[in-house]
Structures are given as C-alpha cells and as structure tokens.
Backbone as JSON Lines, residues from 0, in Angstrom:
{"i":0,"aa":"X","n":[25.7,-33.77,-5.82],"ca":[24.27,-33.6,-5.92],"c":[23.84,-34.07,-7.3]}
{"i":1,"aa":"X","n":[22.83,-34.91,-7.2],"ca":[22.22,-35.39,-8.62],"c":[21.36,-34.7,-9.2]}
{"i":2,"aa":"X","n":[21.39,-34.62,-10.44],"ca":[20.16,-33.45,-11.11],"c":[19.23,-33.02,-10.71]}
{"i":3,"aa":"X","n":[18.39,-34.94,-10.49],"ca":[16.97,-34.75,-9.87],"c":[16.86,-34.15,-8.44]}
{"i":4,"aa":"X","n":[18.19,-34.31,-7.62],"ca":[17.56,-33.51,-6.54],"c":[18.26,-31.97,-6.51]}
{"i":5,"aa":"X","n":[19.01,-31.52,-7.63],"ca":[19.02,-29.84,-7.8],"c":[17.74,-29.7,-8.22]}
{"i":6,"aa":"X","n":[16.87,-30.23,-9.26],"ca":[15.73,-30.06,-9.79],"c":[14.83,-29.85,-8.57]}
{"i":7,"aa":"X","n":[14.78,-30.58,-7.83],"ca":[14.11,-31.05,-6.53],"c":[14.36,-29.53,-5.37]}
{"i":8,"aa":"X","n":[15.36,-29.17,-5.42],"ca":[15.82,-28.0,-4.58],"c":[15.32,-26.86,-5.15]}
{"i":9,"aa":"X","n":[15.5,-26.05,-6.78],"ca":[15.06,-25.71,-7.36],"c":[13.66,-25.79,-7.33]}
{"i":10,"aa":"X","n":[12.49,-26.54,-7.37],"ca":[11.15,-26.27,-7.38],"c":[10.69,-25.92,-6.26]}
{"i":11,"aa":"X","n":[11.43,-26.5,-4.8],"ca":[11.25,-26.06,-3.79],"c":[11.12,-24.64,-3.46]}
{"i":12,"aa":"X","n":[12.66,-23.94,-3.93],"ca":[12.64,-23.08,-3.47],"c":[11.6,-21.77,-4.43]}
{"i":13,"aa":"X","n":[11.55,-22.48,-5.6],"ca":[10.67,-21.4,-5.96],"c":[9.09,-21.85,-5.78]}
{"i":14,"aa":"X","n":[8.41,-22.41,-5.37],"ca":[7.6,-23.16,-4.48],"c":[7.44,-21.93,-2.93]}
{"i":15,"aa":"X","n":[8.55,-21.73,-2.31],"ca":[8.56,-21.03,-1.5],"c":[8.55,-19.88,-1.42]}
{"i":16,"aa":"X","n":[9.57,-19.4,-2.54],"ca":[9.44,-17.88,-3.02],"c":[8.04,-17.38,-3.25]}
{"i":17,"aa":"X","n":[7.19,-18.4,-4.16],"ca":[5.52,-18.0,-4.57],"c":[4.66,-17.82,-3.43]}
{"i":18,"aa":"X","n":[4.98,-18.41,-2.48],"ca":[4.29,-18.32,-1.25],"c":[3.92,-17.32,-0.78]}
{"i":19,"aa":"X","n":[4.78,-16.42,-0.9],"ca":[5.09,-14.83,-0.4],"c":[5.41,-15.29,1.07]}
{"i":20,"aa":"X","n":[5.81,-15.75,1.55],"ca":[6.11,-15.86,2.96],"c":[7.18,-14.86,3.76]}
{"i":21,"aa":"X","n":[7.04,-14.98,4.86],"ca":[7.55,-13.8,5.41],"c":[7.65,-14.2,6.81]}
{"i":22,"aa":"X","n":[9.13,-13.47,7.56],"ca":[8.8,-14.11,9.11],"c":[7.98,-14.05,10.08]}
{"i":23,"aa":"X","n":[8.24,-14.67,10.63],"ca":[6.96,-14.47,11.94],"c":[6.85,-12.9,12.78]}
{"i":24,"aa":"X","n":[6.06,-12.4,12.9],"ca":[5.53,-11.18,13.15],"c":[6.01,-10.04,12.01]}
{"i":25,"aa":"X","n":[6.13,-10.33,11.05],"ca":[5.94,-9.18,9.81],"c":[4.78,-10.24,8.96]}
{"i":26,"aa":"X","n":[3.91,-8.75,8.74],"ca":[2.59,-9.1,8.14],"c":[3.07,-9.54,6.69]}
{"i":27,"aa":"X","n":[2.46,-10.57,6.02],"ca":[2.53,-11.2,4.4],"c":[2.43,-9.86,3.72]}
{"i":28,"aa":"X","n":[3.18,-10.01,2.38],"ca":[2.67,-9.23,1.48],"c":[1.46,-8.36,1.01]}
{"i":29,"aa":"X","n":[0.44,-9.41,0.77],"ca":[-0.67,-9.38,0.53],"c":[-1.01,-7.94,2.0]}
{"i":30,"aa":"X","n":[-0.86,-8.4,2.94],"ca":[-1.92,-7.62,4.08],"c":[-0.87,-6.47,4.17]}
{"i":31,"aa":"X","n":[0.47,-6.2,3.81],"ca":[1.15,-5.43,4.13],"c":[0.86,-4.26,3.34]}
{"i":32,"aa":"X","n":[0.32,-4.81,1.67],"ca":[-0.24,-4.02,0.43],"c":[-1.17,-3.07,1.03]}
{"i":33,"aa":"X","n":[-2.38,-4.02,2.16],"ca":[-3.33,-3.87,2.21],"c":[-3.36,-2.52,2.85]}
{"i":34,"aa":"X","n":[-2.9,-2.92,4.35],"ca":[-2.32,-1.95,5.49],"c":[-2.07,-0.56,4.58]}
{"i":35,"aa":"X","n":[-0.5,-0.7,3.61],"ca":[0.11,0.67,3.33],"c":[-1.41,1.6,2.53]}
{"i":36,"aa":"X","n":[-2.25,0.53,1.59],"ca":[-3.17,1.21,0.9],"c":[-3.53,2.42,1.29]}
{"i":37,"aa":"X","n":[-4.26,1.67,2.65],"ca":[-4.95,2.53,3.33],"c":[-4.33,3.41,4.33]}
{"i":38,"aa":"X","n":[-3.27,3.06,4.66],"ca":[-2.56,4.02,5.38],"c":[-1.99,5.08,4.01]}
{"i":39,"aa":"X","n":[-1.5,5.17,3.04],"ca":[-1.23,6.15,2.24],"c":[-2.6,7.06,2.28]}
{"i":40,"aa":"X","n":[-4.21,6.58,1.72],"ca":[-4.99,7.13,1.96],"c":[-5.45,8.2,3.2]}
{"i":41,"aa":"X","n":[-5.36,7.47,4.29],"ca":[-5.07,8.53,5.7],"c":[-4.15,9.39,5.79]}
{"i":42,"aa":"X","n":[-2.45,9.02,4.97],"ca":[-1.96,10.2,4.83],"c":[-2.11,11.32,4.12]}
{"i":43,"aa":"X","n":[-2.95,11.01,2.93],"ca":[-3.38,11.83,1.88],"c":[-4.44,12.59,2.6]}
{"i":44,"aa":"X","n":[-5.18,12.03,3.51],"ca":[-6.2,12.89,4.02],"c":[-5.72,13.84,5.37]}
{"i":45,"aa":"X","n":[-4.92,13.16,5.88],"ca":[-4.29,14.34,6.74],"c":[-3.56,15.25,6.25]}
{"i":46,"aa":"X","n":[-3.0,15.33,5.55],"ca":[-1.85,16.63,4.37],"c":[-2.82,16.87,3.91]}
{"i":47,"aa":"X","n":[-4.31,16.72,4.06],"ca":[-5.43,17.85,3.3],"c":[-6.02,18.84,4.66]}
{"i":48,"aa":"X","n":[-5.89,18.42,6.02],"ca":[-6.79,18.81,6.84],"c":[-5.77,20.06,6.83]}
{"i":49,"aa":"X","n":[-7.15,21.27,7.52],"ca":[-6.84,22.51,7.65],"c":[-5.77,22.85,8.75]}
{"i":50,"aa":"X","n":[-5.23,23.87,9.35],"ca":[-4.28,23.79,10.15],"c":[-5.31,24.33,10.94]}
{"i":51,"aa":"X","n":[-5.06,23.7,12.35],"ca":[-5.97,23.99,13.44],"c":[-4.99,23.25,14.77]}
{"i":52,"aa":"X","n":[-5.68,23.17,16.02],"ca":[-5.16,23.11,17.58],"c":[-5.51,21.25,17.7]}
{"i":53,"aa":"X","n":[-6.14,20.78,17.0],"ca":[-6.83,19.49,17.02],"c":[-6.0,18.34,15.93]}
{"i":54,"aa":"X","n":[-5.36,19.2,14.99],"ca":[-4.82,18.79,13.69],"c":[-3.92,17.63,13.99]}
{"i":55,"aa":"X","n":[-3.37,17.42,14.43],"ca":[-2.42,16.32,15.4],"c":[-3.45,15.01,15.76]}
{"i":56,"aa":"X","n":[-4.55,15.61,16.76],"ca":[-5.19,14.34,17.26],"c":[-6.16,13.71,15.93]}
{"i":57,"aa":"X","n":[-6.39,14.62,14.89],"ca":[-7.32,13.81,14.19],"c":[-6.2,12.95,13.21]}
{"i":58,"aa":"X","n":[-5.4,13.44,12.78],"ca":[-4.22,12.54,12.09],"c":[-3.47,11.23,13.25]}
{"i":59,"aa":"X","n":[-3.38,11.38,14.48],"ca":[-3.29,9.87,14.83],"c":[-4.58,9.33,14.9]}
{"i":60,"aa":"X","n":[-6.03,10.04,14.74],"ca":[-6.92,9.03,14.93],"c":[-6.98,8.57,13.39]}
{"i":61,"aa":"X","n":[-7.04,9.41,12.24],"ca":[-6.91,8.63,11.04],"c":[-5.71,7.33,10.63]}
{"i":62,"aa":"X","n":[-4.28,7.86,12.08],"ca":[-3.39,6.34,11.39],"c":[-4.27,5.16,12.4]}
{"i":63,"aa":"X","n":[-4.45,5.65,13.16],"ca":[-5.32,4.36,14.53],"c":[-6.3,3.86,13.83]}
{"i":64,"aa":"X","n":[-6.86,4.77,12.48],"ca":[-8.14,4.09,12.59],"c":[-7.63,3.0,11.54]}
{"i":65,"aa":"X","n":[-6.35,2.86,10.36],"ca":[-6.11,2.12,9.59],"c":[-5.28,0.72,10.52]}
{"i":66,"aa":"X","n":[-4.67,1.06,11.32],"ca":[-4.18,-0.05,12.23],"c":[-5.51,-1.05,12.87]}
{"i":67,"aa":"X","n":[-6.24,-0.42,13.36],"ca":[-7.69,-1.29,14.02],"c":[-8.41,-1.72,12.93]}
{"i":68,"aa":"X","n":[-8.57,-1.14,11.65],"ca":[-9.23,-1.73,10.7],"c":[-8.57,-2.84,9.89]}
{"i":69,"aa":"X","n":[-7.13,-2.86,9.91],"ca":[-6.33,-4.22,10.19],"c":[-6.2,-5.49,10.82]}
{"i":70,"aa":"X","n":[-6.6,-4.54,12.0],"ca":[-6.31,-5.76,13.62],"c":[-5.21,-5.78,13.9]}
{"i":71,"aa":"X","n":[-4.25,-4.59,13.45],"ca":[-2.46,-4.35,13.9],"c":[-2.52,-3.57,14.97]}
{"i":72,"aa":"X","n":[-1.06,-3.74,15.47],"ca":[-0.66,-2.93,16.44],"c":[0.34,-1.89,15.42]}
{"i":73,"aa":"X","n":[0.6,-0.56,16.34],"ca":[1.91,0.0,15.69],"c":[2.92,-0.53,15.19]}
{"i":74,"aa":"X","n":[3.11,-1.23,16.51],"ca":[4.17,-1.84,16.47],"c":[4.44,-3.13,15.9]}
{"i":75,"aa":"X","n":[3.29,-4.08,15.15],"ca":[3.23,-4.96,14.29],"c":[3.93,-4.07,12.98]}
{"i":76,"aa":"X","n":[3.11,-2.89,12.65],"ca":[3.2,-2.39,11.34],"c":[4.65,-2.14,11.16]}
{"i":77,"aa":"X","n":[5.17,-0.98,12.14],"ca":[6.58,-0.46,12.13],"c":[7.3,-1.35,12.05]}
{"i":78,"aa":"X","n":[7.61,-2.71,12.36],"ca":[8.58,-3.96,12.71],"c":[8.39,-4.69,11.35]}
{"i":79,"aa":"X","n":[7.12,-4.6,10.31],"ca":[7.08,-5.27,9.23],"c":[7.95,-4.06,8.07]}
{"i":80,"aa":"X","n":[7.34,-2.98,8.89],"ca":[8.4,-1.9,7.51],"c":[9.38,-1.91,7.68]}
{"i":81,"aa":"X","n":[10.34,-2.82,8.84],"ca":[11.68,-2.47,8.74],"c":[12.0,-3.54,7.95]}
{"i":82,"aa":"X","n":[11.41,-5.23,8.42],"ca":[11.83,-6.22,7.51],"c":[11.28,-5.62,6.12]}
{"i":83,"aa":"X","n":[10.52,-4.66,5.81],"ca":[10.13,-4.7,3.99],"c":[11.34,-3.48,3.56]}
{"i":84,"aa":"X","n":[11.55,-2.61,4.09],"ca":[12.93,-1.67,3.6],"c":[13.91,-2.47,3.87]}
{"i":85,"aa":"X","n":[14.19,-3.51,4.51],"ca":[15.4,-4.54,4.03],"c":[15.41,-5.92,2.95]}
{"i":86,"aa":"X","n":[14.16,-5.69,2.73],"ca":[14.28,-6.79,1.39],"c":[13.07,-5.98,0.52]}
{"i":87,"aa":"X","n":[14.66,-4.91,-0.11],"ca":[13.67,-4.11,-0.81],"c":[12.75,-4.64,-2.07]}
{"i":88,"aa":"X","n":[13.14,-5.95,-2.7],"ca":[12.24,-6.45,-3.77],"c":[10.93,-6.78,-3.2]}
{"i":89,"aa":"X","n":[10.72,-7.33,-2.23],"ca":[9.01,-7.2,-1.78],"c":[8.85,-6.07,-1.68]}
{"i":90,"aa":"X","n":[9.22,-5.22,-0.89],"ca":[8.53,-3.55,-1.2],"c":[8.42,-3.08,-1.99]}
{"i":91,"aa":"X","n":[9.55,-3.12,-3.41],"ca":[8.83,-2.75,-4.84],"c":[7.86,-3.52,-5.39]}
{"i":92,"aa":"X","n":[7.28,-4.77,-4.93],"ca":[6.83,-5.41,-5.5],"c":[5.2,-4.92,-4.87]}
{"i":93,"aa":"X","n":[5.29,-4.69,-3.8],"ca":[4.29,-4.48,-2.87],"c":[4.12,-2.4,-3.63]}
{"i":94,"aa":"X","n":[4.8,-1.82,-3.96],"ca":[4.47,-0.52,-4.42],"c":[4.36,-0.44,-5.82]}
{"i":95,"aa":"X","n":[4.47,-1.37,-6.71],"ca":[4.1,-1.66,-8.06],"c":[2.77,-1.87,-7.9]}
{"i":96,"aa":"X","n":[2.24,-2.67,-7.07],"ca":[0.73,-3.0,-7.08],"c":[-0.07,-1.9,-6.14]}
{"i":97,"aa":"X","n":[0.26,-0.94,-5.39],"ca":[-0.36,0.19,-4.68],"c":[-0.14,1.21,-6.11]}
{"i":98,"aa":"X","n":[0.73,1.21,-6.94],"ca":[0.59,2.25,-7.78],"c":[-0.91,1.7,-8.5]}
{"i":99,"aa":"X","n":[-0.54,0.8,-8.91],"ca":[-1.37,0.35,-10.02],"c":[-2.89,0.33,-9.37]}
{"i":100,"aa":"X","n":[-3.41,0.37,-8.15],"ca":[-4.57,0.27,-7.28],"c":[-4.84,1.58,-6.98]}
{"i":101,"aa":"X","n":[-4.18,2.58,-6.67],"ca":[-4.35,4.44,-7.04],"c":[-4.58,4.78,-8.16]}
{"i":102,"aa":"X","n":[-4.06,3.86,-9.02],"ca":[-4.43,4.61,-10.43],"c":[-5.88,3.69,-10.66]}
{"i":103,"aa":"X","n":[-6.51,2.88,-10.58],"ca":[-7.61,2.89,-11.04],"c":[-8.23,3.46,-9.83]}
{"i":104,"aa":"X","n":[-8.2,3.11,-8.94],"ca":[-8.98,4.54,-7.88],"c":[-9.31,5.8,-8.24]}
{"i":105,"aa":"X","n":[-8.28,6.06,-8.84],"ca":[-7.97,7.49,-9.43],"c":[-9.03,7.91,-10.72]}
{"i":106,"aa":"X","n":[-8.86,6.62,-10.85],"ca":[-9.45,6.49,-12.59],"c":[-11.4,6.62,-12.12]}
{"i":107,"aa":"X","n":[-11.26,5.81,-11.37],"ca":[-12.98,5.93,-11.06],"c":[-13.25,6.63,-9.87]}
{"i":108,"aa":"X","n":[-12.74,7.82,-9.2],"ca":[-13.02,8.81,-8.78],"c":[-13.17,10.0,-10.06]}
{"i":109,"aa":"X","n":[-12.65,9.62,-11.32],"ca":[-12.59,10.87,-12.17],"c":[-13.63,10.37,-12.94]}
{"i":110,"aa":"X","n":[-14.05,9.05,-13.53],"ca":[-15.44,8.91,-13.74],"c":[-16.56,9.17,-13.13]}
{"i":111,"aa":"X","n":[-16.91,8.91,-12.0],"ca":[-17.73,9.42,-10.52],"c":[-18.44,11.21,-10.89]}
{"i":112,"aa":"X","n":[-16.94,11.4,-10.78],"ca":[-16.6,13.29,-10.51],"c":[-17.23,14.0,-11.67]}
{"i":113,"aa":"X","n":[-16.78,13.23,-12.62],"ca":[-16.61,13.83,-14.12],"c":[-15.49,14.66,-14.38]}
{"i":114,"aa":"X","n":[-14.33,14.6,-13.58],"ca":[-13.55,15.29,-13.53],"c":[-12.02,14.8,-14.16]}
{"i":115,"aa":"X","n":[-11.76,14.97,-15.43],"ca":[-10.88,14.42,-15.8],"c":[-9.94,15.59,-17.1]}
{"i":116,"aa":"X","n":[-8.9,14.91,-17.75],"ca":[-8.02,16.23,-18.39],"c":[-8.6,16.84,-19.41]}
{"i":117,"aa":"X","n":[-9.75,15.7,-19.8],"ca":[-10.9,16.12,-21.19],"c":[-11.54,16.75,-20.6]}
{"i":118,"aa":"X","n":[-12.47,16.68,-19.63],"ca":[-13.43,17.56,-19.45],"c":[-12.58,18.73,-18.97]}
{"i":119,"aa":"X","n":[-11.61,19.1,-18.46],"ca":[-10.69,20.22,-17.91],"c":[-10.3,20.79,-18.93]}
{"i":120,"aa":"X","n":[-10.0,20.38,-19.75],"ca":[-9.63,20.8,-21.44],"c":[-11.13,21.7,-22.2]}
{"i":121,"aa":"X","n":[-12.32,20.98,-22.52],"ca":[-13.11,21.42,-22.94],"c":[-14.3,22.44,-22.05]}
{"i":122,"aa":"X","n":[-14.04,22.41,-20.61],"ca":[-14.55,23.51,-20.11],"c":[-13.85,24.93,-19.9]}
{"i":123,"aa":"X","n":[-12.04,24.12,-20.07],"ca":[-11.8,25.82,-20.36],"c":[-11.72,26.5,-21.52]}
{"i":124,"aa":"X","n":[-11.66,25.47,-22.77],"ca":[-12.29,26.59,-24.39],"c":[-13.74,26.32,-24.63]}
{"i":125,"aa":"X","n":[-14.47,26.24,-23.41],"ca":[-15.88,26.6,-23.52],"c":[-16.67,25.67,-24.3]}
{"i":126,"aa":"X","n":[-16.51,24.5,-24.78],"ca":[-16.56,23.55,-25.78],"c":[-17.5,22.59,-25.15]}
C-alpha cells in the first residue's frame, strides 16, 4: 500500500466516523440523543406520579407519548438501545451531551423558579 492511498483510507474512514452513521434500523445519534432526552424526562415524571390504580397506564402513555413524538416504534427504540449498549462509545458520547442538556435545563428551570443553592442558602439565614 502506498502512502497516498493509506492517507486516502485514513480520511475516509474518519470521513465516516464524523458522519455518525449507524445501521439500518437503529436511529443516528443525533435522534437517538433526542428520543433518550425526552424519554429520561417521562421517566422523571413518572417516578414523580402518586401511587394510584391508573399509575401504570399513565406511565406507558407518557413512554407512548415520547415514541409518537419521534415517529418510533418500541421496537425501533429497543433494537437501537441494543446496537448503542454494544458500541458503548456512541452511548457515552450520546450521554455526555444529555448530561450537559439537563444541566442547562436545570440551570434555567432554577432561573425561571428562582430556586437555586443561593437563594436556598439566604432564605434559610433569613438574609
């Protein structure tokens, strides 16, 4: 093999790597980010609902409602989390950027609120 075409193989493949590509029927990166976002959100909101006889049906309608607001099936989603827990560097890569998207969420729900460690600090020494 001659330089220019290791060089040549080399740009390719990282050419491809940038792509984020992914096989056919597991969702890209990008939408997979998107999906877990909001599905972490629905889980956060179901581990808040009260315990009741209904508690079940409103937590699959909160995961149904993040799958249709996708345009996924279950079974699109479940079949992309198995290819992303086997190539675990897209999934850290894909939960580096959901951290970092909770935390400013986070950040401007506590501006919003006014609810943050300063103001929690100075309303309890009365300040």
């Amino acid at each position: 093999m001659t330089k220019a075409t290791a060089i040549s193989l080399l740009a390719t493949l990282f050419i491809l790597s940038a792509c984020n590509i992914s096989p056919e029927g597991v969702l890209s990166q990008s939408d997979m980010e998107d999906v877990l976002y909001d599905y972490h959100l629905a889980q956060g909101m179901i581990n808040n609902l009260p315990p009741s006889d209904d508690r079940s049906l409103k937590a699959e309608a909160y995961i149904n409602s993040v799958f249709k607001k996708h345009e996924i099936t279950e079974e699109e989603f479940d079949s992309s989390m198995v290819w992303y827990n086997r190539n675990a560097k897209e999934l850290e890569t894909i939960y580096k950027n959901l951290h970092e998207r909770f935390k400013t969420y986070n950040e401007e729900l506590q501006l919003i609120s006014g609810n943050n460690e300063m103001t929690s600090i100075y309303s309890a020494n009365k300040d």
